[in-house]
Amino acid sequence: MLITVLDTDPRTVLCMELAGPSSPDTIGVTQSWTLTELPSVDAVEACAGVVLPTIAGRVDNEVGGRLLAPLLEHPANVDDPFARRDEASHTTAAAARVLPKSAGKCTACGETIDLRGSAARERVHIHTAENGVDHWNYYGPAHDWPAALCGRCQTAMTEGGFSTFLDYRFSFHPSCPRCAASQTRSAVIGMPIPREPVPPWTVPLGCIVTDPAPDWICGACGHRWAN
Ligand SMILES: [Zn+2]
Ligand SMILES: [Zn+2]
């Protein structure tokens, strides 16, 4: 069994893989689990009842077997059986957790960020949110939101004097024509994806929209309007 541990603070687990004969004369990865929620090593150890080595090296079979059990028992569509405890917001682990969720796109403008190679460090700017807000425990209203930003958005957010990512993201939207409130939200057609957080600057309208669909919804007065 191969376990990939990221050297974040606290340390987190990125993936677990099973190695075995993949053809009669090669050994390869036969099964793998990517833990996109990056559980901390502590959480994995507590869940599986094991202690992981602190340096790279062999994990003995008994430990491997115990780590495997929660993965095999878990339904396939739920990728992370290891419960994650709430941790401080601005750790490198919190920052690392933003990346898998961004799917390689800028959270603000949606532009693809090239994450290949070591220069990727300069191309992506991670913004973590206060108060333990993350994509997975958002119960709103949020004051901020974790984001992976492209260089252009990072510059625009800094130069625009936006103190939170949400302020910056909401600045893309028009203010309400009826009550002049800012922080209007964009309407999106479709159902929220299960287990996917709904960004607070959008409102999912569901799949069946009969009236002319609005483009914008005002959170203050409820006004809906199209462009
Ligand atoms: Zn951007
Ligand atoms: Zn309004």
Tab-separated table of C-alpha atoms in Angstrom, residues 80-205:
chain	number	residue	atom	x	y	z
A	80	ASP	CA	-13.386	10.437	1.957
A	81	PRO	CA	-14.388	8.150	4.780
A	82	PHE	CA	-11.948	9.730	7.200
A	83	ALA	CA	-13.743	12.244	9.329
A	84	ARG	CA	-11.956	15.557	9.366
A	85	ARG	CA	-11.920	17.715	12.426
A	86	ASP	CA	-12.301	21.425	12.199
A	87	GLU	CA	-8.951	23.051	12.259
A	88	ALA	CA	-7.580	26.546	12.239
A	89	SER	CA	-8.328	28.452	9.054
A	90	HIS	CA	-5.039	29.783	7.843
A	91	THR	CA	-2.858	26.686	8.008
A	92	THR	CA	-1.023	25.329	4.999
A	93	ALA	CA	-3.339	22.303	5.267
A	94	ALA	CA	-6.366	24.603	4.856
A	95	ALA	CA	-4.664	26.188	1.854
A	96	ALA	CA	-3.887	22.795	0.324
A	97	ARG	CA	-7.544	21.772	0.655
A	98	VAL	CA	-8.624	24.649	-1.583
A	99	LEU	CA	-6.721	23.287	-4.563
A	100	PRO	CA	-8.486	19.962	-5.268
A	101	LYS	CA	-11.823	21.746	-4.997
A	102	SER	CA	-10.777	24.404	-7.492
A	103	ALA	CA	-10.362	21.762	-10.207
A	104	GLY	CA	-7.581	23.869	-11.677
A	105	LYS	CA	-9.784	26.900	-12.271
A	106	CYS	CA	-9.735	30.371	-10.758
A	107	THR	CA	-12.585	30.509	-8.211
A	108	ALA	CA	-13.303	34.112	-9.213
A	109	CYS	CA	-13.151	34.248	-13.020
A	110	GLY	CA	-13.160	30.559	-13.928
A	111	GLU	CA	-9.991	30.794	-15.991
A	112	THR	CA	-7.920	27.623	-16.129
A	113	ILE	CA	-4.763	27.856	-14.048
A	114	ASP	CA	-1.879	25.781	-15.344
A	115	LEU	CA	-0.884	23.716	-12.315
A	116	ARG	CA	1.799	21.656	-14.033
A	117	GLY	CA	5.426	21.959	-13.062
A	118	SER	CA	7.139	23.766	-10.257
A	119	ALA	CA	6.294	27.227	-11.690
A	120	ALA	CA	2.644	26.507	-10.797
A	121	ARG	CA	3.417	27.914	-7.366
A	122	GLU	CA	3.633	31.395	-8.895
A	123	ARG	CA	0.541	30.972	-11.032
A	124	VAL	CA	-1.925	30.134	-8.273
A	125	HIS	CA	-2.717	32.240	-5.231
A	126	ILE	CA	-4.603	30.546	-2.429
A	127	HIS	CA	-6.938	32.583	-0.297
A	128	THR	CA	-8.154	30.957	2.928
A	129	ALA	CA	-11.188	32.183	4.843
A	130	GLU	CA	-11.574	33.164	8.489
A	131	ASN	CA	-13.438	31.232	11.159
A	132	GLY	CA	-12.875	27.779	9.780
A	133	VAL	CA	-15.095	28.474	6.777
A	134	ASP	CA	-14.276	26.000	4.091
A	135	HIS	CA	-16.061	24.585	1.098
A	136	TRP	CA	-17.313	21.679	3.109
A	137	ASN	CA	-18.738	23.270	6.198
A	138	TYR	CA	-20.438	26.281	4.825
A	139	TYR	CA	-23.755	26.996	6.472
A	140	GLY	CA	-23.915	30.657	5.469
A	141	PRO	CA	-24.122	33.548	5.554
A	142	ALA	CA	-20.429	33.493	4.952
A	143	HIS	CA	-18.173	36.465	5.368
A	144	ASP	CA	-15.542	34.938	3.199
A	145	TRP	CA	-14.880	31.938	1.037
A	146	PRO	CA	-11.710	30.001	0.251
A	147	ALA	CA	-10.424	30.539	-3.263
A	148	ALA	CA	-7.719	29.612	-5.714
A	149	LEU	CA	-6.973	32.747	-7.697
A	150	CYS	CA	-5.284	33.346	-11.027
A	151	GLY	CA	-2.600	36.039	-11.141
A	152	ARG	CA	-4.920	38.593	-12.679
A	153	CYS	CA	-7.610	38.164	-10.001
A	154	GLN	CA	-5.024	38.183	-7.224
A	155	THR	CA	-3.727	41.526	-8.500
A	156	ALA	CA	-7.235	42.934	-9.004
A	157	MET	CA	-8.285	41.879	-5.508
A	158	THR	CA	-5.199	43.393	-3.877
A	159	GLU	CA	-5.209	46.611	-5.901
A	160	GLY	CA	-8.973	46.999	-5.519
A	161	GLY	CA	-8.557	46.959	-1.738
A	162	PHE	CA	-10.939	44.043	-1.229
A	163	SER	CA	-10.395	42.544	2.214
A	164	THR	CA	-12.335	39.358	1.568
A	165	PHE	CA	-12.632	37.139	-1.456
A	166	LEU	CA	-16.445	37.387	-1.289
A	167	ASP	CA	-16.302	41.192	-1.559
A	168	TYR	CA	-14.134	40.794	-4.635
A	169	ARG	CA	-16.325	38.110	-6.211
A	170	PHE	CA	-19.558	40.026	-5.554
A	171	SER	CA	-18.006	43.087	-7.231
A	172	PHE	CA	-18.481	41.242	-10.559
A	173	HIS	CA	-22.266	41.579	-10.133
A	174	PRO	CA	-24.530	44.580	-10.784
A	175	SER	CA	-26.220	46.207	-7.811
A	176	CYS	CA	-29.985	45.806	-7.470
A	177	PRO	CA	-31.931	48.174	-9.793
A	178	ARG	CA	-34.794	48.322	-7.297
A	179	CYS	CA	-33.151	48.808	-3.902
A	180	ALA	CA	-29.528	49.473	-4.907
A	181	ALA	CA	-28.226	46.728	-2.615
A	182	SER	CA	-24.881	45.258	-3.530
A	183	GLN	CA	-23.920	41.587	-3.180
A	184	THR	CA	-26.573	40.423	-5.643
A	185	ARG	CA	-26.332	36.793	-6.656
A	186	SER	CA	-26.316	35.168	-10.075
A	187	ALA	CA	-29.031	32.661	-10.882
A	188	VAL	CA	-27.868	29.311	-12.197
A	189	ILE	CA	-30.129	26.768	-13.803
A	190	GLY	CA	-29.700	23.239	-12.531
A	191	MET	CA	-29.672	21.377	-9.286
A	192	PRO	CA	-26.827	21.662	-6.821
A	193	ILE	CA	-24.485	18.691	-7.119
A	194	PRO	CA	-24.736	16.498	-4.007
A	195	ARG	CA	-21.794	17.079	-1.688
A	196	GLU	CA	-20.669	20.029	-3.774
A	197	PRO	CA	-20.814	23.319	-1.941
A	198	VAL	CA	-22.987	26.017	-3.512
A	199	PRO	CA	-20.932	29.210	-3.865
A	200	PRO	CA	-22.660	31.987	-1.892
A	201	TRP	CA	-22.668	34.315	-4.913
A	202	THR	CA	-24.981	31.971	-6.848
A	203	VAL	CA	-28.546	30.712	-6.422
A	204	PRO	CA	-29.405	27.358	-7.981
A	205	LEU	CA	-32.865	27.628	-9.582
